[in-house]
mmCIF file of C-alpha atoms and ligand atoms in Angstrom:
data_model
loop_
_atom_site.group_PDB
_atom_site.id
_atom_site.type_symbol
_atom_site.label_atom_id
_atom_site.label_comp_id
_atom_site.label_asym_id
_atom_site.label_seq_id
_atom_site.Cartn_x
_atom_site.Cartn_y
_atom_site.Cartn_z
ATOM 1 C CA UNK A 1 0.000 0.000 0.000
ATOM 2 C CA UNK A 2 1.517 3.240 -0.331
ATOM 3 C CA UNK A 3 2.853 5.993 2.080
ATOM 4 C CA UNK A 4 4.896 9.057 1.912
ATOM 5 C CA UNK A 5 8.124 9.497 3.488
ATOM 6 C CA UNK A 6 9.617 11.869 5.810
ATOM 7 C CA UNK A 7 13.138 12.479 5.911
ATOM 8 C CA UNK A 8 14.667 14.686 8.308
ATOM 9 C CA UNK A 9 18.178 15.882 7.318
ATOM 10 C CA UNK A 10 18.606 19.491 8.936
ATOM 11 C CA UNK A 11 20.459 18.603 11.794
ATOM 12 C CA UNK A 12 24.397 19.891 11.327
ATOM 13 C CA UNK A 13 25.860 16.753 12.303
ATOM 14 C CA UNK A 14 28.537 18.023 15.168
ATOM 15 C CA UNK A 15 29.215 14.335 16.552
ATOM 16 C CA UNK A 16 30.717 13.837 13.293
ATOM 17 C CA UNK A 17 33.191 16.920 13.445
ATOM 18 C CA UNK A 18 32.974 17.000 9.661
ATOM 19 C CA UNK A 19 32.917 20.925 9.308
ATOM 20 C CA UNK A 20 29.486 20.570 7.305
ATOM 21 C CA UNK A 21 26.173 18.559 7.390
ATOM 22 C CA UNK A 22 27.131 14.699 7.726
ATOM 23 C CA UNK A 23 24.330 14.081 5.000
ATOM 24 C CA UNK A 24 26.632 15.494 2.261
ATOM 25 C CA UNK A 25 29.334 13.466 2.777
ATOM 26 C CA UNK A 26 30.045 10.748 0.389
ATOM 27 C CA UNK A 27 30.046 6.989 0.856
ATOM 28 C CA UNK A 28 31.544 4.965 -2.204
ATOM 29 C CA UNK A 29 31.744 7.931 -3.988
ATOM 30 C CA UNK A 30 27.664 8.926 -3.404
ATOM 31 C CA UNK A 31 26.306 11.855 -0.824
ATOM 32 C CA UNK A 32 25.060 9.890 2.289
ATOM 33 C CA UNK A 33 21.692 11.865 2.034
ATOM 34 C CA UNK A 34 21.244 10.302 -1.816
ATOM 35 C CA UNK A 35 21.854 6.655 -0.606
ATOM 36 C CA UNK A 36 19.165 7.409 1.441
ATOM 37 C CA UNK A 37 16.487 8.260 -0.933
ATOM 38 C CA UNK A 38 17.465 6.214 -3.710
ATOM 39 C CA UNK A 39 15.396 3.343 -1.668
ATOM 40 C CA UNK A 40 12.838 5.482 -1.806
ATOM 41 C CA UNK A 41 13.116 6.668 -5.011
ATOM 42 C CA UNK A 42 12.951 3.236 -6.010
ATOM 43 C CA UNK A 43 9.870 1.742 -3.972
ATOM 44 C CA UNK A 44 6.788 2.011 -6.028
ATOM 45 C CA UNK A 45 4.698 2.145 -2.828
ATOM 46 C CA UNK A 46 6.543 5.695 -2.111
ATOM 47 C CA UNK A 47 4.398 8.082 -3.084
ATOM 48 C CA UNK A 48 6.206 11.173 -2.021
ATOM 49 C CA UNK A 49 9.435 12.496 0.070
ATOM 50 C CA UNK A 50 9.435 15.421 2.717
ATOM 51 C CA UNK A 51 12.673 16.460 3.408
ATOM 52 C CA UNK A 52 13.254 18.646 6.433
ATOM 53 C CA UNK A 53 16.365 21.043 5.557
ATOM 54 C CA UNK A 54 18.897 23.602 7.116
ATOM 55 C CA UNK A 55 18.368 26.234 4.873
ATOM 56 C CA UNK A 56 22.133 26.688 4.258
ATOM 57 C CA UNK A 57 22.134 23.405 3.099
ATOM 58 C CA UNK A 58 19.073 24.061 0.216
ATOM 59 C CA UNK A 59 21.029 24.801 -2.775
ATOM 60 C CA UNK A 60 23.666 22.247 -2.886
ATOM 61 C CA UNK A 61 21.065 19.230 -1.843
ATOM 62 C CA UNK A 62 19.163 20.712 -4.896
ATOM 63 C CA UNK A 63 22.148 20.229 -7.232
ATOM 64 C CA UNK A 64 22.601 17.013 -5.699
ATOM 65 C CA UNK A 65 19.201 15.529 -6.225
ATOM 66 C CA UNK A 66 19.656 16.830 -9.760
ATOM 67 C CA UNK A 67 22.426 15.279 -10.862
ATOM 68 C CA UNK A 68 21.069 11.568 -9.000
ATOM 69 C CA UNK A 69 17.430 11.983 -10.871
ATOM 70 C CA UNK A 70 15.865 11.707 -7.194
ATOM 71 C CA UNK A 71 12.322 12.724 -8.692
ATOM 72 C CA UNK A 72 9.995 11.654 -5.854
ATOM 73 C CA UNK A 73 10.943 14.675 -2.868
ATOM 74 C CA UNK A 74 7.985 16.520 -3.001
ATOM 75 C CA UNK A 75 8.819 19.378 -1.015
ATOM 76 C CA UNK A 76 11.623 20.692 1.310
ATOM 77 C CA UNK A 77 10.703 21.963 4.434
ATOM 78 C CA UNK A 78 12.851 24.212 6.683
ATOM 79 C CA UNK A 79 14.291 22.286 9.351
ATOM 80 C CA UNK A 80 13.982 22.824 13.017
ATOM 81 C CA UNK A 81 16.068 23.641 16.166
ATOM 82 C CA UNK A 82 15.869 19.781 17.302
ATOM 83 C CA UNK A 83 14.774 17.044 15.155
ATOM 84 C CA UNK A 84 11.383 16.614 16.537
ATOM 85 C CA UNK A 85 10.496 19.917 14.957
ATOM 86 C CA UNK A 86 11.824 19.025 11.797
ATOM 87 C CA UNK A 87 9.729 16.385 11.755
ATOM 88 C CA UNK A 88 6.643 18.035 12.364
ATOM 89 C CA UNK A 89 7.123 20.597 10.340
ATOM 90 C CA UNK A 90 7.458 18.103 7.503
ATOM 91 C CA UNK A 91 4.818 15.851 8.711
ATOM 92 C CA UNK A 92 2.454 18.840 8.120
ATOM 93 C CA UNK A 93 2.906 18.920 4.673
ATOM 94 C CA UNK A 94 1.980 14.913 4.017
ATOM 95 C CA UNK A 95 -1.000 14.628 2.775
ATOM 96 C CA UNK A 96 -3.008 12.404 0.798
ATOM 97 C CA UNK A 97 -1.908 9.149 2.447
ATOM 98 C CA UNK A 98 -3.257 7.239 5.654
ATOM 99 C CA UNK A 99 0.043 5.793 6.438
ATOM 100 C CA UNK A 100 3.706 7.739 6.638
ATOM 101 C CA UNK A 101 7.746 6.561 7.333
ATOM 102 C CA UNK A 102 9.648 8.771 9.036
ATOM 103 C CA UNK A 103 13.512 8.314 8.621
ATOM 104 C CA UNK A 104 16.410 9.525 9.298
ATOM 105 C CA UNK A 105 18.380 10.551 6.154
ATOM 106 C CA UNK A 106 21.445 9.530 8.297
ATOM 107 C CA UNK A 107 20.729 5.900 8.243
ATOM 108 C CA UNK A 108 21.476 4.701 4.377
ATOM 109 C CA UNK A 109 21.625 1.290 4.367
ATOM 110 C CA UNK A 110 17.838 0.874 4.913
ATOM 111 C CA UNK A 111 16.714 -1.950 2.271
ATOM 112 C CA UNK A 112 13.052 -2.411 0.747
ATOM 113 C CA UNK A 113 12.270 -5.327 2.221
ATOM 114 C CA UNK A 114 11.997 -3.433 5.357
ATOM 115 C CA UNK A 115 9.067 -0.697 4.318
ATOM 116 C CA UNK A 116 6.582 -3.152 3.322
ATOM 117 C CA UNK A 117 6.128 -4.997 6.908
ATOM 118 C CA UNK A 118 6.597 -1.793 8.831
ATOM 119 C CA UNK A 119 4.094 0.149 6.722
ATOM 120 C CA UNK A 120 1.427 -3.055 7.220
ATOM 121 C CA UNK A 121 1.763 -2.872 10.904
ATOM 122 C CA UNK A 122 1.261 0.924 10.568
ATOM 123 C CA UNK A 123 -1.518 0.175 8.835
ATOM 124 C CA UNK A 124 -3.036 -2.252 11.063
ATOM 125 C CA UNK A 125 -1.994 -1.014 14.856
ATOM 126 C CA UNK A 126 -1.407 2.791 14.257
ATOM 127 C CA UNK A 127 2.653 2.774 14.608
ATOM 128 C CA UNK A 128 5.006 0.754 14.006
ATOM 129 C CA UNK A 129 8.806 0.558 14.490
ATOM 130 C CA UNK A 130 12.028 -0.974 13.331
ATOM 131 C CA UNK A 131 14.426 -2.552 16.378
ATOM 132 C CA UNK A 132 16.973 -4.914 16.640
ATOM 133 C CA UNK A 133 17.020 -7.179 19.714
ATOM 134 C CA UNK A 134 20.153 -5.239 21.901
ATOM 135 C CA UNK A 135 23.591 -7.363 21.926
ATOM 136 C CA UNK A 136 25.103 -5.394 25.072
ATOM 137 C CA UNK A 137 24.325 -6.043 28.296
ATOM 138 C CA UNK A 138 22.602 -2.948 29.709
ATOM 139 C CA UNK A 139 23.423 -1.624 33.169
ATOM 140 C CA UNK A 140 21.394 1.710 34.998
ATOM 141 C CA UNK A 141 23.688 4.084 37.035
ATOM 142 C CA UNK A 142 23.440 6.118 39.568
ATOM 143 C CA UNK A 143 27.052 8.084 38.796
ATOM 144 C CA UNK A 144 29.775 5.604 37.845
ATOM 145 C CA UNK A 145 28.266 2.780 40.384
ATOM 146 C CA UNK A 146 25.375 0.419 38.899
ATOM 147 C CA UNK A 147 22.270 0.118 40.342
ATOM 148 C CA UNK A 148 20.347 -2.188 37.917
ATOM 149 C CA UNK A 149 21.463 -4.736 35.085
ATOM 150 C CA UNK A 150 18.044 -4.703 32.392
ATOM 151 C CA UNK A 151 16.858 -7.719 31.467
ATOM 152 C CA UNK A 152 18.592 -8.137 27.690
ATOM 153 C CA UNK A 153 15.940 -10.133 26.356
ATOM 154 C CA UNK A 154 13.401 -7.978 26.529
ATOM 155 C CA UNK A 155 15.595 -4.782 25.417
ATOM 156 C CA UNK A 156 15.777 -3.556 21.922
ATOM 157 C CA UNK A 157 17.484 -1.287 19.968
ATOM 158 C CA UNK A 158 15.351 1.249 17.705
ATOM 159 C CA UNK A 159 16.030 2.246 14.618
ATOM 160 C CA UNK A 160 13.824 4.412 11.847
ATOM 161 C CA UNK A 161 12.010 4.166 9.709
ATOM 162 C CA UNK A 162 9.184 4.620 12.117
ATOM 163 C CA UNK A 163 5.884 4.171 10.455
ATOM 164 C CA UNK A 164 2.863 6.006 11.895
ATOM 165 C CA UNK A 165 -0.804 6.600 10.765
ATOM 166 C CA UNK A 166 -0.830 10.192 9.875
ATOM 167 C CA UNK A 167 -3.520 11.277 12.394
ATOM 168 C CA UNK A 168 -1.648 9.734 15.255
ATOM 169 C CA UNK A 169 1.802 11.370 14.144
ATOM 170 C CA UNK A 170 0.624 14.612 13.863
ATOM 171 C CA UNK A 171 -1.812 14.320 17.090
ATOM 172 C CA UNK A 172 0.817 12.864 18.584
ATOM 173 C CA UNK A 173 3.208 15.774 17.735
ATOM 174 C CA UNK A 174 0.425 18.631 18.870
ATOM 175 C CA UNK A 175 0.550 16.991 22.306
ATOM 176 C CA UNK A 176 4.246 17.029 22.944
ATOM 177 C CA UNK A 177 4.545 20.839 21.605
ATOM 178 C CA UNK A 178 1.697 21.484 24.230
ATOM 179 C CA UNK A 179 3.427 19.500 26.709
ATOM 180 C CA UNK A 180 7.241 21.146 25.751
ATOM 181 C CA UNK A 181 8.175 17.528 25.534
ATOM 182 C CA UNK A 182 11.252 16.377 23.899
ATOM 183 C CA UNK A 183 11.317 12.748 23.213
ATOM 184 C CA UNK A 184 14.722 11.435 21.074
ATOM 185 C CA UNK A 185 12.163 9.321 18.269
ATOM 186 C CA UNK A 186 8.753 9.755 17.085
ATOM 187 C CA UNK A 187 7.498 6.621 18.954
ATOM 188 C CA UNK A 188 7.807 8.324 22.340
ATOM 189 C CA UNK A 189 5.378 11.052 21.529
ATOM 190 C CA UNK A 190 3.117 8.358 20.383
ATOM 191 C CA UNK A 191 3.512 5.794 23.943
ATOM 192 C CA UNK A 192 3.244 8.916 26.087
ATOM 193 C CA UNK A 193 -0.808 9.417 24.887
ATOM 194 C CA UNK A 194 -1.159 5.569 26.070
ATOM 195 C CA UNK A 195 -1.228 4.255 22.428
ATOM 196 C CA UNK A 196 0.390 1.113 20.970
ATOM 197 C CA UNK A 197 3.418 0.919 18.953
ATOM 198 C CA UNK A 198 4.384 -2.697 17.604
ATOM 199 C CA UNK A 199 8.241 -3.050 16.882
ATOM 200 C CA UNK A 200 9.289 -4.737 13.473
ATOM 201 C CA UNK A 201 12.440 -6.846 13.268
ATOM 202 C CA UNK A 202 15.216 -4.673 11.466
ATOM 203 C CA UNK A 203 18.480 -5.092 10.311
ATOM 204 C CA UNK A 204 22.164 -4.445 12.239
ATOM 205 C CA UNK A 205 23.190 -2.841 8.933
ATOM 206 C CA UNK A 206 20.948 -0.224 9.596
ATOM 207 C CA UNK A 207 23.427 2.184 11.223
ATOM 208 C CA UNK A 208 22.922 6.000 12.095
ATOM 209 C CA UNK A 209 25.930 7.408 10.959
ATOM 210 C CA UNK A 210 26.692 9.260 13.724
ATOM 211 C CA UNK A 211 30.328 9.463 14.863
ATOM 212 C CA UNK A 212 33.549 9.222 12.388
ATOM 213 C CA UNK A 213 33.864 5.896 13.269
ATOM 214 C CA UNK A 214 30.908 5.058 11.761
ATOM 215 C CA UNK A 215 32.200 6.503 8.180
ATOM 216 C CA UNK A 216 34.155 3.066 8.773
ATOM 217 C CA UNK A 217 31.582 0.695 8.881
ATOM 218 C CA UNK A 218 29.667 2.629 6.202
ATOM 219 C CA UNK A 219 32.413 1.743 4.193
ATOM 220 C CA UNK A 220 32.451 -2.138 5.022
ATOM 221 C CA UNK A 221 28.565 -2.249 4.251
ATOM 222 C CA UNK A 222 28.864 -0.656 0.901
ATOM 223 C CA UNK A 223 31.698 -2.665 0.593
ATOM 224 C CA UNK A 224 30.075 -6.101 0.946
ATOM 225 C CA UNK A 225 26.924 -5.025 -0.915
ATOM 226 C CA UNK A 226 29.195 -4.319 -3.711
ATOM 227 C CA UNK A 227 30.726 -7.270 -3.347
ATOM 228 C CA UNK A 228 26.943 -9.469 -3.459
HETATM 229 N N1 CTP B 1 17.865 16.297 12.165
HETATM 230 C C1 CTP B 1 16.941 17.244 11.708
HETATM 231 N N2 CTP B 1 16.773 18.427 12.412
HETATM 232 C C2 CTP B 1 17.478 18.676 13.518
HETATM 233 C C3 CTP B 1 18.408 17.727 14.001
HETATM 234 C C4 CTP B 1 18.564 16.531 13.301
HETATM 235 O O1 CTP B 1 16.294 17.032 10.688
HETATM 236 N N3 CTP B 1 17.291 19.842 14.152
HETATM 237 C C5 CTP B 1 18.064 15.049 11.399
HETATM 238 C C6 CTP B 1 19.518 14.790 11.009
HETATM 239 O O2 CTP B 1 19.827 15.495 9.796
HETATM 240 C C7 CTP B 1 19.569 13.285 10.888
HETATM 241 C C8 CTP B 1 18.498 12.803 11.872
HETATM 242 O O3 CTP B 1 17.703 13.951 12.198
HETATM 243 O O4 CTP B 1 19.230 12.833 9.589
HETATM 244 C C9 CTP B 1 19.108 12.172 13.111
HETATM 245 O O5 CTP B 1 19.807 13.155 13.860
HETATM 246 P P1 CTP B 1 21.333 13.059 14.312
HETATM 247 O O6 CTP B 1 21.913 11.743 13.964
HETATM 248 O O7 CTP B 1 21.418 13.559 15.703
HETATM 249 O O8 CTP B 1 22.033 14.108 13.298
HETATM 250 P P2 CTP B 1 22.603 15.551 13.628
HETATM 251 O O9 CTP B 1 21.666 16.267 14.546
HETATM 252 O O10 CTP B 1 22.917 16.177 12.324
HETATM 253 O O11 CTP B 1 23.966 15.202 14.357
HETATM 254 P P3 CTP B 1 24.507 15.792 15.772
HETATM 255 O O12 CTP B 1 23.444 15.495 16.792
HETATM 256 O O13 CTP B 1 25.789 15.064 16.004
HETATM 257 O O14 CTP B 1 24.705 17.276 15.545
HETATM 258 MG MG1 MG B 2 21.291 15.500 16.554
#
């Protein structure tokens, strides 16, 4: 069934010390930001891309989607000061579609075979998000002396996309600008009003790029898909 997508990409990626926005980097030889939406791009069931910006960044992503015929990005939103706002400001301009991803341009290696499941459950239960079960033990704090080790098997790690019925994302959204909460996904905002969110298997390829060192293991993905 199809969706639209939202893409936020207007953060300025300090972690990554890179001088610029991560997103325009390039991984075998291809902007991170374009790897990104090429899947989408290429999913017939993607109707449409939002992209949440940095205004500085405008003209040289528009030279960029150019020159890599990305056709579907619908319209580019200014970004805001955190990424929830950048998603909402995106999310307002969906439209036309009962079900919408939300992704993080900084994760490229998404693949296909992912978007179909999560958009079903979207469908079908309201949200819907991609995890991987956690592979390091997890320990609570209280300063540098542990108070708690978490039960691993019921921990997961969450990724995006995060797949949401439009009404709930946006409803979901209103509340926490209301509220002046900050949640770190899109999920959160949807929990905190009591409602569901089922978790879809993902992949451990699906990195954030977030840190240089993960420039590294960008390279080693690309590296083996080339390689396949
Ligand atoms: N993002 C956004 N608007 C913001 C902040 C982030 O659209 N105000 C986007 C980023 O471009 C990225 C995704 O949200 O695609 C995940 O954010 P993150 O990995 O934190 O990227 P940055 O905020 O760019 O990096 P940093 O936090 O290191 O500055
Ligand atoms: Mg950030």
């Amino acid at each position: 069934m199809s969706y639209q997508a939202i893409l936020p990409a207007a953060g300025q990626g300090k972690r990554m010390g890179a001088g610029k926005n991560k997103l325009l980097l390039e991984i075998g030889n291809v902007p991170v930001f374009i790897h990104t939406l090429r899947v989408f791009e290429n999913d017939p069931e993607c109707t449409g891309v939002f992209l949440a910006i940095n205004p500085q960044d405008e003209e040289e992503m528009r030279v960029l989607l150019k020159k890599h015929q990305i056709t579907k990005v619908a319209a580019m939103v200014e970004g805001g000061k955190e990424r929830q706002h950048s998603v909402y400001n995106a999310a307002k301009a969906a439209s036309g579609v009962e079900v919408v991803l939300v992704h993080d341009a900084a994760r490229p290696f998404i693949t296909r075979d992912l978007l179909q499941p999560l958009e079903k459950a979207a469908r079908e239960k309201g949200a819907a998000v991609l995890a991987v079960p956690l592979k390091d033990t997890v320990k609570k704090a209280d300063g540098n002396l542990i108070t708690e080790t978490l039960e691993r098997s019921c921990l997961w790690a969450v990724q995006t996309p995060q797949a949401f019925r439009v009404s709930s994302l946006l409803e979901a959204h209103r509340k926490a600008e209301e509220d002046s909460f900050l949640g770190t996904d899109d999920a959160s905002l949807v929990e905190r009003l009591g409602k569901e969110v089922v978790i879809v298997e993902g992949s451990y390829d699906n990195i954030k790029l977030t840190t240089p060192e993960d420039i590294y293991f960008a390279e080693a993905i690309i590296k083996k898909r080339s390689n396949k």
